[in-house]
Every structure is written in structure tokens, then in C-alpha cells.
Tab-separated table of C-alpha atoms and ligand atoms in Angstrom:
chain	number	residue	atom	x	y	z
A	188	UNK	CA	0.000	0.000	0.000
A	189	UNK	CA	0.863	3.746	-0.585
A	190	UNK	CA	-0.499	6.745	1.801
A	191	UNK	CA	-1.258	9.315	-0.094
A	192	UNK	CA	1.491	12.139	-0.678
A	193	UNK	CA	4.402	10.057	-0.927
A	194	UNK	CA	6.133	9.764	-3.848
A	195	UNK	CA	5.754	6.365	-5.778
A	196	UNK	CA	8.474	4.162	-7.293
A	197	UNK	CA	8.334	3.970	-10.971
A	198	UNK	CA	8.416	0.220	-10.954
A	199	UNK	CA	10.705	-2.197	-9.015
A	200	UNK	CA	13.915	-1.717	-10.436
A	201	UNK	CA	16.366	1.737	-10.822
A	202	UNK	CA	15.990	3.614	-13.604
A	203	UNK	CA	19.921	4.010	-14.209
A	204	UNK	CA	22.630	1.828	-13.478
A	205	UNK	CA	26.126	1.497	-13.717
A	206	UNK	CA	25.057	-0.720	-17.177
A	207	UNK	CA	23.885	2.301	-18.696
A	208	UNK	CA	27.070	4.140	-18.412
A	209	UNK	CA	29.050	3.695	-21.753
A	210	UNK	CA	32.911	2.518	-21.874
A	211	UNK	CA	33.774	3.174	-18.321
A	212	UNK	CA	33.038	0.441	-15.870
A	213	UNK	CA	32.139	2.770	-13.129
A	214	UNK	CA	31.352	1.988	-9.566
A	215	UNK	CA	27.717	4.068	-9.461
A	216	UNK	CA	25.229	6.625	-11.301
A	217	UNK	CA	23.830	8.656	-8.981
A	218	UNK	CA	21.957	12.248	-7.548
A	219	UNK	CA	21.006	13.355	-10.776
A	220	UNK	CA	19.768	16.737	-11.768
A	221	UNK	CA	17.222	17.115	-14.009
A	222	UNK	CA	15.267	19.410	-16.510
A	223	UNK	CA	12.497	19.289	-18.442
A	224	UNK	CA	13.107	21.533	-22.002
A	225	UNK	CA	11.862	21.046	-25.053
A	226	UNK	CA	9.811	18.082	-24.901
A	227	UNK	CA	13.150	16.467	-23.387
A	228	UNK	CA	13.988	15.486	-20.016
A	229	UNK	CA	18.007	16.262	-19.724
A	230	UNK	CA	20.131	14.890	-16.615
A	231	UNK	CA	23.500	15.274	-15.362
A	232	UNK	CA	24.440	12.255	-13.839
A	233	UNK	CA	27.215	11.844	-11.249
A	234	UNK	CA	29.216	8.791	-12.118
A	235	UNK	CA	31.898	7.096	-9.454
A	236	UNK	CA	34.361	5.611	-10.789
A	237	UNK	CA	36.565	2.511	-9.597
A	238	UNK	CA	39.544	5.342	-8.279
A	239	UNK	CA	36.179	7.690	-6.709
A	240	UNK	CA	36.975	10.278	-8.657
A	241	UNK	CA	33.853	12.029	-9.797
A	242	UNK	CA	32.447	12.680	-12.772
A	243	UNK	CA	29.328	14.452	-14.701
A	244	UNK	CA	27.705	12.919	-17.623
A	245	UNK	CA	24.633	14.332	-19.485
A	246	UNK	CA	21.717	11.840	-20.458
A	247	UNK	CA	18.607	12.574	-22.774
A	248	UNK	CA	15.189	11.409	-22.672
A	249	UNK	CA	12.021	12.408	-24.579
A	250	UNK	CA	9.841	10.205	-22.607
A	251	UNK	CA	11.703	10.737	-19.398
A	252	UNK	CA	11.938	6.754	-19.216
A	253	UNK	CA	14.723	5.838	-21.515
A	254	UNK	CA	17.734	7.993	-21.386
A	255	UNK	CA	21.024	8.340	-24.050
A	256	UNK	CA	23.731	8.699	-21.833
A	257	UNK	CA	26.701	11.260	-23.813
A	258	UNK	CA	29.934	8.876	-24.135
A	259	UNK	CA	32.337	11.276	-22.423
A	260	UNK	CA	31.697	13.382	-19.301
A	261	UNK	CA	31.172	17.325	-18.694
A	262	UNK	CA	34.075	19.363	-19.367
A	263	UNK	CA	33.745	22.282	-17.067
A	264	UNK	CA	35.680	25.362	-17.870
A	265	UNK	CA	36.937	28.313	-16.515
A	266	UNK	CA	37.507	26.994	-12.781
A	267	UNK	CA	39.375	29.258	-10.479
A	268	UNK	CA	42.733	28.396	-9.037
A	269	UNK	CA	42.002	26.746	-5.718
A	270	UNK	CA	42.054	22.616	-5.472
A	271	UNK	CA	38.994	20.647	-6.499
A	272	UNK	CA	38.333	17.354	-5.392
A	273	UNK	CA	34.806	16.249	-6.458
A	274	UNK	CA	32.426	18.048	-8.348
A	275	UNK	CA	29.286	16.618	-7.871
A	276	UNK	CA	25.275	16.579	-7.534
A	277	UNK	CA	24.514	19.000	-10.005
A	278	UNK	CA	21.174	20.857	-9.839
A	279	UNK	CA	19.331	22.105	-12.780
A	280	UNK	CA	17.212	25.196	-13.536
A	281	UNK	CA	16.126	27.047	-16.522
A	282	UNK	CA	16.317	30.562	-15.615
A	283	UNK	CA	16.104	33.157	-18.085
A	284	UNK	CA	16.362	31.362	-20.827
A	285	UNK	CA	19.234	29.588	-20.116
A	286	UNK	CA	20.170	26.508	-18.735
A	287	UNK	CA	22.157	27.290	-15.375
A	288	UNK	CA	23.774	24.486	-13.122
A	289	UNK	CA	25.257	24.554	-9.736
A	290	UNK	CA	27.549	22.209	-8.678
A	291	UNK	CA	28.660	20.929	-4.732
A	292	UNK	CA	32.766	21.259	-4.921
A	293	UNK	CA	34.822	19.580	-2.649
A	294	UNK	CA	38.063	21.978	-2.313
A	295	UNK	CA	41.362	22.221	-0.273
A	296	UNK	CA	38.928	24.776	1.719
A	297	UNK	CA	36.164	22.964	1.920
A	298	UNK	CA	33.021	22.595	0.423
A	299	UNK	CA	31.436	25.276	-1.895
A	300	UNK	CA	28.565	25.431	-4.720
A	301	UNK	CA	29.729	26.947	-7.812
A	302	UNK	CA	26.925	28.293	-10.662
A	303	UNK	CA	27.778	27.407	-14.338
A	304	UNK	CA	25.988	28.087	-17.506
A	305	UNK	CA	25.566	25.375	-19.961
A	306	UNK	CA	28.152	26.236	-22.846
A	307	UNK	CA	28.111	23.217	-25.256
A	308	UNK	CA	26.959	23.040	-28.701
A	309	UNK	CA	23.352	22.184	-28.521
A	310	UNK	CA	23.481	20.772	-31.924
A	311	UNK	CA	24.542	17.325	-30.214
A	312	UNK	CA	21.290	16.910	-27.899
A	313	UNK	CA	22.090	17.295	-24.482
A	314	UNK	CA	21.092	21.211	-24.387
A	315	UNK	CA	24.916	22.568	-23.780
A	316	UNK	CA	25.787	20.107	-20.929
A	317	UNK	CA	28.683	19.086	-22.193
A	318	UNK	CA	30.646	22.054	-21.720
A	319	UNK	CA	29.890	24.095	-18.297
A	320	UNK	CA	31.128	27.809	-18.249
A	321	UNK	CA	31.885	28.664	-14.596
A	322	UNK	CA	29.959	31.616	-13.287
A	323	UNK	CA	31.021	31.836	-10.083
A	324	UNK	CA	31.041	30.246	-6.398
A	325	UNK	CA	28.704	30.876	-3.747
A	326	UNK	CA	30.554	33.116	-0.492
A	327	UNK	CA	33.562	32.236	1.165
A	328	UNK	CA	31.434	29.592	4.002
A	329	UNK	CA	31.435	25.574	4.202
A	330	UNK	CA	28.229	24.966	2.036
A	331	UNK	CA	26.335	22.265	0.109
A	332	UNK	CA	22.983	21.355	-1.566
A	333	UNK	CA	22.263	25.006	-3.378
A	334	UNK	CA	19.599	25.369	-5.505
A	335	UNK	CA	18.687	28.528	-8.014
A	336	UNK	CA	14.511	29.276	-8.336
A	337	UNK	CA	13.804	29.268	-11.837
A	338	UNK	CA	12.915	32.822	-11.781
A	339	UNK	CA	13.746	35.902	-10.321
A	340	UNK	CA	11.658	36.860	-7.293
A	341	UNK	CA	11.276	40.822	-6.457
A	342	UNK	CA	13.410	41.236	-9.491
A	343	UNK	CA	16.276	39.720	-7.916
A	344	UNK	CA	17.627	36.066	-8.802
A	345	UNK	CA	17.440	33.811	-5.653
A	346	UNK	CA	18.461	30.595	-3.752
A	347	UNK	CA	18.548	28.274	-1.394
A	348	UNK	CA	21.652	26.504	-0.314
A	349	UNK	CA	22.382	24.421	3.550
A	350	UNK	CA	25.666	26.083	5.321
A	351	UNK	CA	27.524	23.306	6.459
A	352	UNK	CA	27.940	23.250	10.683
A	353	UNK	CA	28.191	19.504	11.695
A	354	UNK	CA	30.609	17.328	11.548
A	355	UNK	CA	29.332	13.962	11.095
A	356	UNK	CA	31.643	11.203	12.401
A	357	UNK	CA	34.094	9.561	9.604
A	358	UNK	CA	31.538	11.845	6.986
A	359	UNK	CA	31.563	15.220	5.616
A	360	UNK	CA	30.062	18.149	7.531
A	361	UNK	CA	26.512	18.776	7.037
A	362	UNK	CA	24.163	20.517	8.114
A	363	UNK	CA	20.719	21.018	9.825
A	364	UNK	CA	19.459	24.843	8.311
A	365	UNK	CA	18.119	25.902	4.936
A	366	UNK	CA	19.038	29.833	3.917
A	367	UNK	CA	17.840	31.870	1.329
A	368	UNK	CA	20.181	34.337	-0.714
A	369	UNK	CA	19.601	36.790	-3.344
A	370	UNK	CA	21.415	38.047	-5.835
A	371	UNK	CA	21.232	40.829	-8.871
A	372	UNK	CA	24.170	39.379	-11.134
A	373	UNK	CA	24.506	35.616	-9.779
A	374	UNK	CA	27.750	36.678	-9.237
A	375	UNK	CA	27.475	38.288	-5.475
A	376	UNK	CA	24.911	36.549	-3.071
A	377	UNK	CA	23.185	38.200	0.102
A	378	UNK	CA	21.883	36.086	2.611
A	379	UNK	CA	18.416	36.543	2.919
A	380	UNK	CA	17.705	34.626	6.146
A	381	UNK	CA	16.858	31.239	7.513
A	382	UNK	CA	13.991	28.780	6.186
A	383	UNK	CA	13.503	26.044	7.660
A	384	UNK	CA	15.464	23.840	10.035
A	385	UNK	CA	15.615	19.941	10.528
A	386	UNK	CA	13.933	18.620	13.890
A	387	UNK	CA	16.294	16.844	16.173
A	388	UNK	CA	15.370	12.941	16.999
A	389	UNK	CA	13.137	12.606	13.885
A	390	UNK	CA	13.643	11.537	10.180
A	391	UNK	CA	14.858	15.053	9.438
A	392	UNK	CA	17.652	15.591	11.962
A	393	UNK	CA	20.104	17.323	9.323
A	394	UNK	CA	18.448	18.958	5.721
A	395	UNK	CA	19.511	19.818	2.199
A	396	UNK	CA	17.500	21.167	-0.682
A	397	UNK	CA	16.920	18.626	-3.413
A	398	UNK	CA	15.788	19.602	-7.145
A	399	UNK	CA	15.324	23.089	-7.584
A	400	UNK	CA	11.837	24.548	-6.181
A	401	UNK	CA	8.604	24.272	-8.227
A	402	UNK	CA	6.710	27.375	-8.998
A	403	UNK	CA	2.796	26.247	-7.959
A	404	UNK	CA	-0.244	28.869	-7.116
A	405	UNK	CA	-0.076	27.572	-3.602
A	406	UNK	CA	3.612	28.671	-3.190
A	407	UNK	CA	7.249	27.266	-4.495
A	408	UNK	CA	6.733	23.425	-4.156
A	409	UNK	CA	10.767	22.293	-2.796
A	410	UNK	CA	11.642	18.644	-2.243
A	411	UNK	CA	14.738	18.566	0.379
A	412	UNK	CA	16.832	15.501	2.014
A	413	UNK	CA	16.489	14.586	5.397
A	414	UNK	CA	18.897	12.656	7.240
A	415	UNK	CA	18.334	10.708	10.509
A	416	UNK	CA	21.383	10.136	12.141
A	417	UNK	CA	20.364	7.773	14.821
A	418	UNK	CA	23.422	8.946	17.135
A	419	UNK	CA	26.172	8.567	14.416
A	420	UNK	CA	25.261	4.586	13.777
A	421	UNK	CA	24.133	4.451	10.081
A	422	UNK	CA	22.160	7.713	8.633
A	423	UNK	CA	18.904	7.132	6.650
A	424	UNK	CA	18.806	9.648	3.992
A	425	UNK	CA	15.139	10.276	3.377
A	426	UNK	CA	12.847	12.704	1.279
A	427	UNK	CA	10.950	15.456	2.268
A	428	UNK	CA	8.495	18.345	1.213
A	429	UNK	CA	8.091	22.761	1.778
A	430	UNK	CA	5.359	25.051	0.266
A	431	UNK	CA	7.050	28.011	0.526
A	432	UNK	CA	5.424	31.192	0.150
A	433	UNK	CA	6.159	32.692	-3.810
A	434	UNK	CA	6.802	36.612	-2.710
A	435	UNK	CA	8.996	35.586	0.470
A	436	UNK	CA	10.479	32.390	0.020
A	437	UNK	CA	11.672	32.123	3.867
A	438	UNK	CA	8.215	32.214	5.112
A	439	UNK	CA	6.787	27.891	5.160
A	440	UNK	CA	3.580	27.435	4.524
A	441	UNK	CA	3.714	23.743	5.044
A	442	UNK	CA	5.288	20.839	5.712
A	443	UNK	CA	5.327	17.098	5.089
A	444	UNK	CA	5.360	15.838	8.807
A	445	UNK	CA	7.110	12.770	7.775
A	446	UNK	CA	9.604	11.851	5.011
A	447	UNK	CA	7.438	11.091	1.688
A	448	UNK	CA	10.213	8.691	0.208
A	449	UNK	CA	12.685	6.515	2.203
A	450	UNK	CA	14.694	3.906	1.877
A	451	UNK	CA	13.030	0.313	1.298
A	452	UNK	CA	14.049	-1.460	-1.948
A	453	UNK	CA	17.088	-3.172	-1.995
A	454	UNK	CA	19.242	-0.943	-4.273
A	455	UNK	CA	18.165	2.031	-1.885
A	456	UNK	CA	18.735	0.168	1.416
A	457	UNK	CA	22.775	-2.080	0.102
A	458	UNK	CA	25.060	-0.304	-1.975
A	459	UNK	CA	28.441	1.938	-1.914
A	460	UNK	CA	26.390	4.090	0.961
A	461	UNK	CA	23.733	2.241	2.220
A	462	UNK	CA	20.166	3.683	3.380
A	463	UNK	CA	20.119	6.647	1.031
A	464	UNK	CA	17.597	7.863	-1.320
A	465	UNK	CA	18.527	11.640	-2.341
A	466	UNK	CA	16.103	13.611	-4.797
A	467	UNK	CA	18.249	15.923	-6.599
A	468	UNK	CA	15.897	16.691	-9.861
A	469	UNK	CA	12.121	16.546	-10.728
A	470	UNK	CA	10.402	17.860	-13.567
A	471	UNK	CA	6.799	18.339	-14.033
A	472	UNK	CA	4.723	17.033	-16.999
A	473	UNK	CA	3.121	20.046	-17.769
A	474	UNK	CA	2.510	24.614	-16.669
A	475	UNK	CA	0.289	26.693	-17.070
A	476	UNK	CA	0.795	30.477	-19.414
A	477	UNK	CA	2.141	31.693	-16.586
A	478	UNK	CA	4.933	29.178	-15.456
A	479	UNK	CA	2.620	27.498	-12.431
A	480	UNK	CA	2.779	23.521	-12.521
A	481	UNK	CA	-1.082	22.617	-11.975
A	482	UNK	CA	-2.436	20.370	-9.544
A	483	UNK	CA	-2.938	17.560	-12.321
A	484	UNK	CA	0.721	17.775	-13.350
A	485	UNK	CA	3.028	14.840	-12.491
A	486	UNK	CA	6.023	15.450	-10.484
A	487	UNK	CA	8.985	13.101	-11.662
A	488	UNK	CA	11.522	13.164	-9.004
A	489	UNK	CA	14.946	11.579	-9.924
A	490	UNK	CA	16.810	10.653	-7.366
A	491	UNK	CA	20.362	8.810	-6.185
A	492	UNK	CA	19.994	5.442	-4.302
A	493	UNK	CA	22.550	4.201	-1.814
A	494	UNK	CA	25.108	6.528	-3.797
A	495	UNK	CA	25.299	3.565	-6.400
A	496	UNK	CA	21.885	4.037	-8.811
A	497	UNK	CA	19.503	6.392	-9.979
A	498	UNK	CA	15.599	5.960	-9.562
A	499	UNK	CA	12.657	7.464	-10.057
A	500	UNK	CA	9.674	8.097	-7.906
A	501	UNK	CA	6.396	10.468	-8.767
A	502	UNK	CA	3.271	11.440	-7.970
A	503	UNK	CA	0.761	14.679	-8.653
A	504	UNK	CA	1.839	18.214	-7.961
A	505	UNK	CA	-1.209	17.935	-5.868
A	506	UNK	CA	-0.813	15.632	-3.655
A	507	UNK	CA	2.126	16.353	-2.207
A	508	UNK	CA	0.960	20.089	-1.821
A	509	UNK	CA	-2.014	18.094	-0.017
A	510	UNK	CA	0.319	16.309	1.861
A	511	UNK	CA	2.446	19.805	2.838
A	512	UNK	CA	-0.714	21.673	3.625
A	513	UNK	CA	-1.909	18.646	6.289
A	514	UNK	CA	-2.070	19.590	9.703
A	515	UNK	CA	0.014	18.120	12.341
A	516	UNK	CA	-1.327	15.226	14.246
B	248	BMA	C1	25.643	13.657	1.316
B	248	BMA	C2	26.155	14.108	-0.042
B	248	BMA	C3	25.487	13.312	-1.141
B	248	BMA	C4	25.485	11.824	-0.849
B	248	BMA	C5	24.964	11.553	0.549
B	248	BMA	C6	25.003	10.075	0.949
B	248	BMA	O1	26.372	14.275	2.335
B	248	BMA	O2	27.542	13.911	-0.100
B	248	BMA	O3	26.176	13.551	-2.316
B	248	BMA	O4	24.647	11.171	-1.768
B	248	BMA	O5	25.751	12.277	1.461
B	248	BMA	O6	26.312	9.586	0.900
């Protein structure tokens, strides 16, 4: 059985696997971003390989189902001088007019999120991802798990992103706060102010923002990570849901009281980290004139399963605004 407002599996199996991943033999596929553009779903996959170093790959879809994967990963130019590690769980958004990416980087100063524009030659099919233009990196703090809104709110561009303040034993830091930040050249970033933090002893001890938010008539539908870290034993990495309100983003409107995806098939509960399911794109099968995804409209969320496959969960726009909007027992 499902409860209404949780997302629901697209079958049994992942959607991507380390099968689909042409010529390399990697370890995983995994927390994808994801856009929906011209009748085509595009993803940038992160791809593990046997040495973990980390790469991006672009995929295609028209039905959203069956992706191409590109044979060779994401160059990404223009990087400033400092060391890079990883560069990894891309996020998505089309935001005027063109396709934007930020990226978590893993440097000799710790983590950042750096904003790219998509630079390739569309002619090949995967909308520019090929080739990433840097833009710039978010602030001089420890941060992960930014997001751009797909348009600019009170003229200004905006987004959320999760300073990192915990250290989690033999893991990276995390972090238990989501900010807001605006911007007028997505070059210089003001923070903006807290939204929402995780609840200590529950399923959403420490948060992150997943795909970027979703622009709906009953506020900015945003699908986040929650992490339960059961006193530094093994942490569940769950999925959540915020209506936040469309003028002033750090004002919730509501809240999924529990997670709305977790981790119970196999391939989400064993693999190279096990107990994870983390939604890092959606798209939505249809808008309205003015950019608002209806009630009716299916959300697609793509997400990374025990940091080894990708799969694919969904459900209506509605219902998990429904299942936001519920009041607390
Ligand atoms: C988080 C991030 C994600 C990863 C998850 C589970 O801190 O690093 O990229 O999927 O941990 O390992």
C-alpha cells in the first residue's frame, strides 16, 4: 500500500545503473539533476568511478523513461585556481532562458557550490551540458545542496543553499538549516535569512535542498533531504516536502510531517552508501501560461539510491501540496 502524498516508485527496479554508463566500468550513477526543455527530459548524472573520482555525464530522454547517456563526461571550464576534489550533484534550472547548473565542490577549503551556464553546442542533444562555463562560487562559508529558483523573485535572482555546521563522524560536515540568498548578477549573493530547520530525533535531523523549487499557485513546491542520524550509527537519507510562500520564500507554509520517500528497496537500502535515497531533480509534466505547474501535473523526481543508482519516484503536484498543507497530528 501507498499513503497518499508520498512519492511512488516507478516500478521495481532503478531507472539508471552502472550498465547504462558507456565505456567506463564505473562503480555508481547517482543524484542526478534534471530538466524538463523542449519536450526532453536532460540529466546530469554523477558517475563514481573505480579510483572515486567524480564525474558528470549528461543523459537525454524524450519520454523521461529511456535515457542516451553522452559517451564522455562534462568538461567544465573556466575553474578558479584553488584545489577541487569532487564536483558533484549538479542541480538544474532554466532561468532566463538559459540553462544554469550549480555544482557541490569539494576543495582544499572545503566545500562550496559553484553556478555554471551550460556552454556546449546544442546541436549534439544534451542542451549545452557538455561544456559548463563557470559563473562563479557561492561566499567564502562551508556549504552544500544550493539550488537557483527558476525565476527571479522581487526582481532579484534567488536561492537556497544548507551552510555546512556539523561534523558527522568519519563523513563530511553537514548541516541542519536551509538559507535563502539573493542576488542581482549571480555573481554576489546576500543572505536573505533562515527557512527552515531539521527537527532533532526525527527523520529530518540534518536537511539539504533537493531539485530546484517548483513554482505552484499555492507557493514554491521544494523537495529537500532529510537525514536521521540515529546517534552517528548508520544515517537514513530520506525525502521530504516545503510550500514556501512565492513573494517571500523564507516564510513555510507547510510541511510534510514525515519523510514522503525513504529507503526500502534493496538498491536504496545495500550499496556503496547504504540507506540513502537523495532527490536531486524533478520535472513536471506540464505549466500553465504563466509558469505554475497545476495540480494535475506529475512530479517526476529523480533521485540517487545508496550513492550507487539512480531511480525514479512520482506522484501529482497535488498531492504532495495536499500532503504539505496537512495539519500536524
Ligand atoms: C551527502 C552528499 C550526497 C550523498 C549523501 C550520501 O552528504 O555527499 O552527495 O549522496 O551524502 O552519501
Amino acid at each position: 500500500m501507498s499513503i497518499p502524498g508520498t512519492l511512488i516508485r516507478h516500478g521495481d527496479a532503478p531507472l539508471l545503473t552502472r550498465h547504462h554508463i558507456p565505456g567506463l566500468d564505473p562503480s555508481g550513477v547517482f543524484n542526478p539533476g534534471a530538466v524538463r526543455c523542449g519536450g526532453k527530459t536532460f540529466l546530469m548524472l554523477r558517475v563514481q568511478t573505480r579510483g572515486r573520482r567524480t564525474l558528470c555525464i549528461p543523459a537525454v530522454s524524450v519520454d523521461g523513461l529511456a535515457f542516451k547517456v553522452a559517451s564522455s563526461p562534462t568538461h567544465f571550464a573556466g575553474l578558479p585556481d584553488i584545489q577541487v576534489f569532487h564536483n558533484y550533484d549538479a542541480r538544474l534550472t532554466m532561468l532566463d532562458g538559459q540553462l544554469r547548473i550549480v555544482t557541490a565542490l569539494d576543495t582544499d577549503r572545503g566545500c562550496r557550490n559553484a553556478i555554471w551556464n551550460a556552454a556546449g553546442d546544442s546541436t549534439l542533444g544534451f542542451a549545452g551540458l557538455e561544456r559548463l562555463e563557470f559563473l562563479s562560487l557561492i561566499g567564502d562559508q562551508d556549504t552544500r545542496n544550493a539550488v537557483l529558483f527558476p525565476e527571479r523573485i522581487g526582481g532579484r535572482y534567488a536561492m537556497l543553499h544548507r551552510p555546512n555546521e556539523t561534523a558527522l563522524e568519519g563523513g563530511p560536515v553537514s548541516g541542519s538549516a536551509i538559507s535563502l540568498c539573493f542576488s542581482d548578477d549571480l555573481l554576489e549573493w546576500q543572505d536573505a535569512g533562515k527557512v527552515m530547520s531539521g527537527n532533532f530525533h526525527f527523520w529530518d535531523e540534518l536537511i539539504g535542498s533537493g531539485p530546484p523549487p517548483i513554482k505552484t499557485r499555492n507557493g514554491w513546491l521544494h523537495l529537500y533531504h532529510g537525514v536521521a542520524t540515529h546517534f552517528q550509527s548508520t544515517n537514513i537519507y530520506q525525502t521530504g516536502a516545503v510550500l514556501l510562500d512565492l513573494n517571500d520564500p523564507t516564510k513555510v507554509l507547510g510541511r510534510t510531517q514525515d519523510n514522503i520517500l525513504e529507503p526500502r528497496q534493496n538498491w536504496e537500502l545495500a550499496g556503496q552508501v547504504p540507506n540513502v535515497v537523495f532527490p536531486s531533480g524533478a520535472t513536471t509534466s506540464s505549466t500553465d501560461s504563466e509558469g505554475f505547474a497545476p495540480d494535475d501535473a506529475i512530479l517526476r523526481v529523480y533521485y540517487g539510491a545508496a550513492d550507487t543508482v539512480v531511480g525514479l519516484a512520482e506522484n501529482t503536484v497535488g498531492a504532495i501540496i495536499a500532503a504539505c498543507q496537512q495539519e500536524l497530528d
